[in-house]
PDB file of C-alpha atoms in Angstrom:
ATOM      1  CA  MET A  20      -2.045  -4.442  -1.128  1.00 41.00           C
ATOM      2  CA  SER A  21      -5.755  -5.080  -1.696  1.00 42.00           C
ATOM      3  CA  ASP A  22      -5.688  -2.956  -4.869  1.00 57.00           C
ATOM      4  CA  TRP A  23      -2.346  -4.363  -5.955  1.00 59.00           C
ATOM      5  CA  TRP A  24      -3.678  -5.989  -9.132  1.00 57.00           C
ATOM      6  CA  ASN A  25      -5.947  -3.202 -10.250  1.00 59.00           C
ATOM      7  CA  GLY A  26      -4.208  -0.190  -8.760  1.00 57.00           C
ATOM      8  CA  SER A  27      -1.794   2.070 -10.546  1.00 53.00           C
ATOM      9  CA  GLY A  28       0.977   1.397  -8.041  1.00 64.00           C
ATOM     10  CA  ASP A  29       4.628   0.791  -8.738  1.00 76.00           C
ATOM     11  CA  PRO A  30       5.318  -1.707 -11.526  1.00 79.00           C
ATOM     12  CA  LEU A  31       7.989  -3.350  -9.365  1.00 89.00           C
ATOM     13  CA  THR A  32       7.114  -4.205  -5.778  1.00 88.00           C
ATOM     14  CA  VAL A  33       9.855  -4.912  -3.245  1.00 91.00           C
ATOM     15  CA  CYS A  34       8.940  -7.012  -0.233  1.00 87.00           C
ATOM     16  CA  SER A  35      10.966  -8.557   2.577  1.00 87.00           C
ATOM     17  CA  ARG A  36      10.229 -12.030   3.866  1.00 76.00           C
ATOM     18  CA  GLY A  37       9.264 -10.489   7.194  1.00 71.00           C
ATOM     19  CA  THR A  38       6.285  -8.817   5.580  1.00 72.00           C
ATOM     20  CA  ILE A  39       3.088 -10.721   6.158  1.00 57.00           C
ATOM     21  CA  VAL A  40       0.811 -10.673   3.150  1.00 58.00           C
ATOM     22  CA  GLN A  41      -2.373 -12.657   2.819  1.00 53.00           C
ATOM     23  CA  VAL A  42      -2.396 -14.476  -0.492  1.00 55.00           C
ATOM     24  CA  GLY A  43      -6.000 -13.460  -1.140  1.00 54.00           C
ATOM     25  CA  ALA A  44      -4.954  -9.820  -1.011  1.00 56.00           C
ATOM     26  CA  ILE A  45      -2.501 -10.140  -3.885  1.00 58.00           C
ATOM     27  CA  LEU A  46      -4.140 -12.704  -6.149  1.00 63.00           C
ATOM     28  CA  PRO A  47      -6.604 -11.503  -8.761  1.00 63.00           C
ATOM     29  CA  GLU A  48     -10.216 -12.330  -7.970  1.00 67.00           C
ATOM     30  CA  THR A  49     -10.861 -14.273 -11.190  1.00 69.00           C
ATOM     31  CA  GLY A  50      -9.241 -15.465 -14.370  1.00 77.00           C
ATOM     32  CA  ASN A  51      -6.107 -17.294 -15.397  1.00 88.00           C
ATOM     33  CA  LEU A  52      -2.890 -16.297 -13.681  1.00 90.00           C
ATOM     34  CA  VAL A  53       0.597 -17.096 -14.968  1.00 94.00           C
ATOM     35  CA  VAL A  54       3.235 -17.094 -12.232  1.00 93.00           C
ATOM     36  CA  ALA A  55       6.950 -17.233 -13.007  1.00 96.00           C
ATOM     37  CA  ARG A  56       9.253 -17.886 -10.040  1.00 96.00           C
ATOM     38  CA  LEU A  57      12.866 -16.912 -10.541  1.00 97.00           C
ATOM     39  CA  ASP A  58      15.868 -17.066  -8.236  1.00 97.00           C
ATOM     40  CA  GLY A  59      17.972 -13.905  -8.149  1.00 97.00           C
ATOM     41  CA  ALA A  60      20.954 -15.901  -6.849  1.00 97.00           C
ATOM     42  CA  LYS A  61      21.047 -17.884 -10.102  1.00 97.00           C
ATOM     43  CA  MET A  62      20.822 -14.800 -12.307  1.00 97.00           C
ATOM     44  CA  THR A  63      24.405 -13.598 -12.041  1.00 95.00           C
ATOM     45  CA  ASP A  64      24.673 -12.078 -15.527  1.00 96.00           C
ATOM     46  CA  ALA A  65      22.503 -11.110 -18.487  1.00 97.00           C
ATOM     47  CA  ASP A  66      22.856 -14.455 -20.273  1.00 97.00           C
ATOM     48  CA  VAL A  67      21.513 -16.345 -17.265  1.00 97.00           C
ATOM     49  CA  VAL A  68      18.738 -13.761 -16.843  1.00 98.00           C
ATOM     50  CA  PHE A  69      17.679 -14.357 -20.453  1.00 98.00           C
ATOM     51  CA  TYR A  70      17.763 -18.126 -19.931  1.00 98.00           C
ATOM     52  CA  GLU A  71      15.770 -18.024 -16.677  1.00 98.00           C
ATOM     53  CA  PHE A  72      13.044 -15.785 -18.126  1.00 98.00           C
ATOM     54  CA  SER A  73      12.917 -17.856 -21.317  1.00 98.00           C
ATOM     55  CA  ASP A  74      12.609 -21.073 -19.336  1.00 97.00           C
ATOM     56  CA  ALA A  75      10.036 -19.758 -16.847  1.00 97.00           C
ATOM     57  CA  LEU A  76       7.801 -18.116 -19.459  1.00 98.00           C
ATOM     58  CA  LEU A  77       8.313 -20.618 -22.282  1.00 97.00           C
ATOM     59  CA  PHE A  78       9.696 -18.060 -24.738  1.00 98.00           C
ATOM     60  CA  PRO A  79       9.428 -19.101 -28.387  1.00 97.00           C
ATOM     61  CA  GLY A  80      12.434 -20.332 -30.369  1.00 96.00           C
ATOM     62  CA  TYR A  81      12.883 -16.966 -32.048  1.00 95.00           C
ATOM     63  CA  PHE A  82      13.821 -15.297 -28.741  1.00 97.00           C
ATOM     64  CA  GLY A  83      16.932 -13.217 -29.517  1.00 97.00           C
ATOM     65  CA  TRP A  84      18.860 -13.520 -26.220  1.00 97.00           C
ATOM     66  CA  ASN A  85      19.345  -9.777 -25.673  1.00 98.00           C
ATOM     67  CA  TRP A  86      17.635  -6.965 -23.745  1.00 98.00           C
ATOM     68  CA  ASN A  87      15.450  -5.853 -26.667  1.00 98.00           C
ATOM     69  CA  ALA A  88      14.284  -9.424 -27.251  1.00 98.00           C
ATOM     70  CA  LEU A  89      13.494  -9.857 -23.556  1.00 98.00           C
ATOM     71  CA  SER A  90      11.507  -6.630 -23.613  1.00 98.00           C
ATOM     72  CA  ASP A  91       9.619  -7.714 -26.745  1.00 97.00           C
ATOM     73  CA  CYS A  92       8.753 -11.153 -25.356  1.00 98.00           C
ATOM     74  CA  LEU A  93       7.643  -9.801 -21.975  1.00 98.00           C
ATOM     75  CA  ARG A  94       5.314  -7.349 -23.736  1.00 96.00           C
ATOM     76  CA  ASP A  95       3.868 -10.043 -26.026  1.00 95.00           C
ATOM     77  CA  LEU A  96       3.368 -13.433 -24.296  1.00 96.00           C
ATOM     78  CA  ASN A  97       0.705 -14.440 -26.859  1.00 94.00           C
ATOM     79  CA  TRP A  98       1.935 -18.053 -26.536  1.00 96.00           C
ATOM     80  CA  LEU A  99       1.061 -17.899 -22.827  1.00 96.00           C
ATOM     81  CA  PRO A 100      -2.350 -16.184 -22.643  1.00 93.00           C
ATOM     82  CA  ALA A 101      -3.574 -15.160 -19.201  1.00 93.00           C
ATOM     83  CA  ASP A 102      -5.733 -12.619 -17.427  1.00 90.00           C
ATOM     84  CA  ALA A 103      -2.791 -11.594 -15.223  1.00 90.00           C
ATOM     85  CA  TYR A 104       0.944 -12.213 -14.950  1.00 93.00           C
ATOM     86  CA  LEU A 105       3.091 -12.364 -11.832  1.00 92.00           C
ATOM     87  CA  ILE A 106       6.893 -12.493 -11.888  1.00 95.00           C
ATOM     88  CA  VAL A 107       8.365 -13.392  -8.493  1.00 93.00           C
ATOM     89  CA  VAL A 108      12.107 -12.960  -8.035  1.00 96.00           C
ATOM     90  CA  GLU A 109      13.301 -14.597  -4.849  1.00 95.00           C
ATOM     91  CA  ARG A 110      16.616 -13.477  -3.316  1.00 95.00           C
ATOM     92  CA  ALA A 111      16.311 -10.354  -5.449  1.00 96.00           C
ATOM     93  CA  PRO A 112      19.306  -8.493  -3.934  1.00 96.00           C
ATOM     94  CA  LEU A 113      21.591 -11.145  -5.462  1.00 96.00           C
ATOM     95  CA  LEU A 114      20.170 -10.492  -8.932  1.00 96.00           C
ATOM     96  CA  MET A 115      23.136  -9.425 -11.109  1.00 96.00           C
ATOM     97  CA  SER A 116      24.740  -7.956  -7.989  1.00 91.00           C
ATOM     98  CA  GLY A 117      28.069  -7.618  -9.814  1.00 92.00           C
ATOM     99  CA  SER A 118      26.505  -5.723 -12.739  1.00 93.00           C
ATOM    100  CA  PRO A 119      24.453  -2.809 -11.383  1.00 93.00           C
ATOM    101  CA  ASP A 120      24.014  -1.236 -14.838  1.00 95.00           C
ATOM    102  CA  GLU A 121      22.567  -4.431 -16.289  1.00 96.00           C
ATOM    103  CA  ARG A 122      20.368  -4.933 -13.230  1.00 96.00           C
ATOM    104  CA  GLN A 123      18.959  -1.453 -13.769  1.00 96.00           C
ATOM    105  CA  THR A 124      18.389  -2.352 -17.420  1.00 97.00           C
ATOM    106  CA  LEU A 125      16.385  -5.384 -16.276  1.00 98.00           C
ATOM    107  CA  PHE A 126      14.318  -3.215 -13.922  1.00 97.00           C
ATOM    108  CA  ARG A 127      13.588  -0.847 -16.818  1.00 97.00           C
ATOM    109  CA  VAL A 128      12.578  -3.754 -19.080  1.00 98.00           C
ATOM    110  CA  LEU A 129      10.244  -5.147 -16.407  1.00 97.00           C
ATOM    111  CA  SER A 130       8.740  -1.732 -15.733  1.00 95.00           C
ATOM    112  CA  ARG A 131       8.173  -1.163 -19.445  1.00 95.00           C
ATOM    113  CA  ALA A 132       6.439  -4.548 -19.738  1.00 96.00           C
ATOM    114  CA  ALA A 133       4.167  -3.740 -16.793  1.00 93.00           C
ATOM    115  CA  ARG A 134       3.204  -0.371 -18.295  1.00 91.00           C
ATOM    116  CA  SER A 135       2.602  -1.950 -21.691  1.00 93.00           C
ATOM    117  CA  TRP A 136       0.289  -4.596 -20.261  1.00 91.00           C
ATOM    118  CA  ALA A 137      -1.554  -2.010 -18.151  1.00 87.00           C
ATOM    119  CA  SER A 138      -2.470   0.029 -21.226  1.00 85.00           C
ATOM    120  CA  PRO A 139      -5.968  -0.633 -22.576  1.00 77.00           C
ATOM    121  CA  LEU A 140      -4.954   0.568 -26.053  1.00 76.00           C
ATOM    122  CA  GLY A 141      -5.395  -2.090 -28.705  1.00 66.00           C
ATOM    123  CA  ARG A 142      -7.200  -4.501 -26.401  1.00 67.00           C
ATOM    124  CA  THR A 143     -10.599  -5.757 -27.511  1.00 71.00           C
ATOM    125  CA  ASP A 144     -12.152  -5.365 -24.059  1.00 73.00           C
ATOM    126  CA  GLY A 145     -10.606  -1.930 -23.502  1.00 71.00           C
ATOM    127  CA  LYS A 146      -8.926  -3.086 -20.274  1.00 81.00           C
ATOM    128  CA  GLY A 147      -5.305  -3.485 -19.356  1.00 83.00           C
ATOM    129  CA  VAL A 148      -3.845  -6.783 -18.184  1.00 87.00           C
ATOM    130  CA  PRO A 149      -2.123  -6.858 -14.794  1.00 87.00           C
ATOM    131  CA  PHE A 150       1.582  -7.664 -15.056  1.00 91.00           C
ATOM    132  CA  LYS A 151       3.237  -7.479 -11.661  1.00 91.00           C
ATOM    133  CA  VAL A 152       6.797  -8.038 -10.507  1.00 93.00           C
ATOM    134  CA  LEU A 153       7.455  -8.958  -6.886  1.00 92.00           C
ATOM    135  CA  LEU A 154      11.077  -8.687  -5.757  1.00 94.00           C
ATOM    136  CA  LEU A 155      11.575 -10.676  -2.554  1.00 94.00           C
ATOM    137  CA  CYS A 156      14.374  -9.829  -0.129  1.00 95.00           C
ATOM    138  CA  ASP A 157      15.425 -11.906   2.859  1.00 92.00           C
ATOM    139  CA  ARG A 158      15.864  -8.920   5.172  1.00 92.00           C
ATOM    140  CA  ASP A 159      14.131  -5.580   5.678  1.00 91.00           C
ATOM    141  CA  ASP A 160      17.351  -3.609   5.118  1.00 93.00           C
ATOM    142  CA  GLU A 161      17.825  -5.326   1.740  1.00 94.00           C
ATOM    143  CA  ALA A 162      14.274  -4.417   0.771  1.00 93.00           C
ATOM    144  CA  ILE A 163      14.815  -0.792   1.751  1.00 94.00           C
ATOM    145  CA  GLU A 164      18.016  -0.585  -0.288  1.00 95.00           C
ATOM    146  CA  MET A 165      16.450  -2.253  -3.339  1.00 94.00           C
ATOM    147  CA  LYS A 166      13.413   0.029  -3.159  1.00 93.00           C
ATOM    148  CA  ARG A 167      15.776   3.016  -2.989  1.00 94.00           C
ATOM    149  CA  GLU A 168      17.649   1.750  -6.068  1.00 94.00           C
ATOM    150  CA  ILE A 169      14.427   1.282  -8.035  1.00 94.00           C
ATOM    151  CA  ASP A 170      13.057   4.672  -6.970  1.00 92.00           C
ATOM    152  CA  SER A 171      16.247   6.324  -8.194  1.00 93.00           C
ATOM    153  CA  LEU A 172      15.498   5.030 -11.708  1.00 90.00           C
ATOM    154  CA  ASN A 173      12.262   7.035 -11.904  1.00 87.00           C
ATOM    155  CA  LEU A 174      10.415   4.200 -13.560  1.00 80.00           C
TER     156      LEU A 174
END
């Protein structure tokens, strides 16, 4: 994970609690970091997902409370400037567990945001901005299954 911030790895990283990771290996070396911690157990449907992201990332009042609006806000974040962004979803397997299609939509939105931030196009310094999503699972088997689900989306 030492190149996690600057590498071209997967936009969504799945990790079980049993995995030991040194914080220094995943934090960027310098700059301002915005971290949003979300609880997958709370996010049972799209409306709650929109609320939790809006609350955690201080979305502006014009946020439209739909998937396109979430995508737009995650790719903008000009009201919350930083050198890197980290979205941590704890208890990720519970995230919209009753709505697999919507959960896959969320994964696509997050992946699109990560790719958008990674692009140096239109940036004054010619460098992308790290935008990482860490999906935490309580057990290794949950992490394996979630990784399999994400891989099947070909993000």
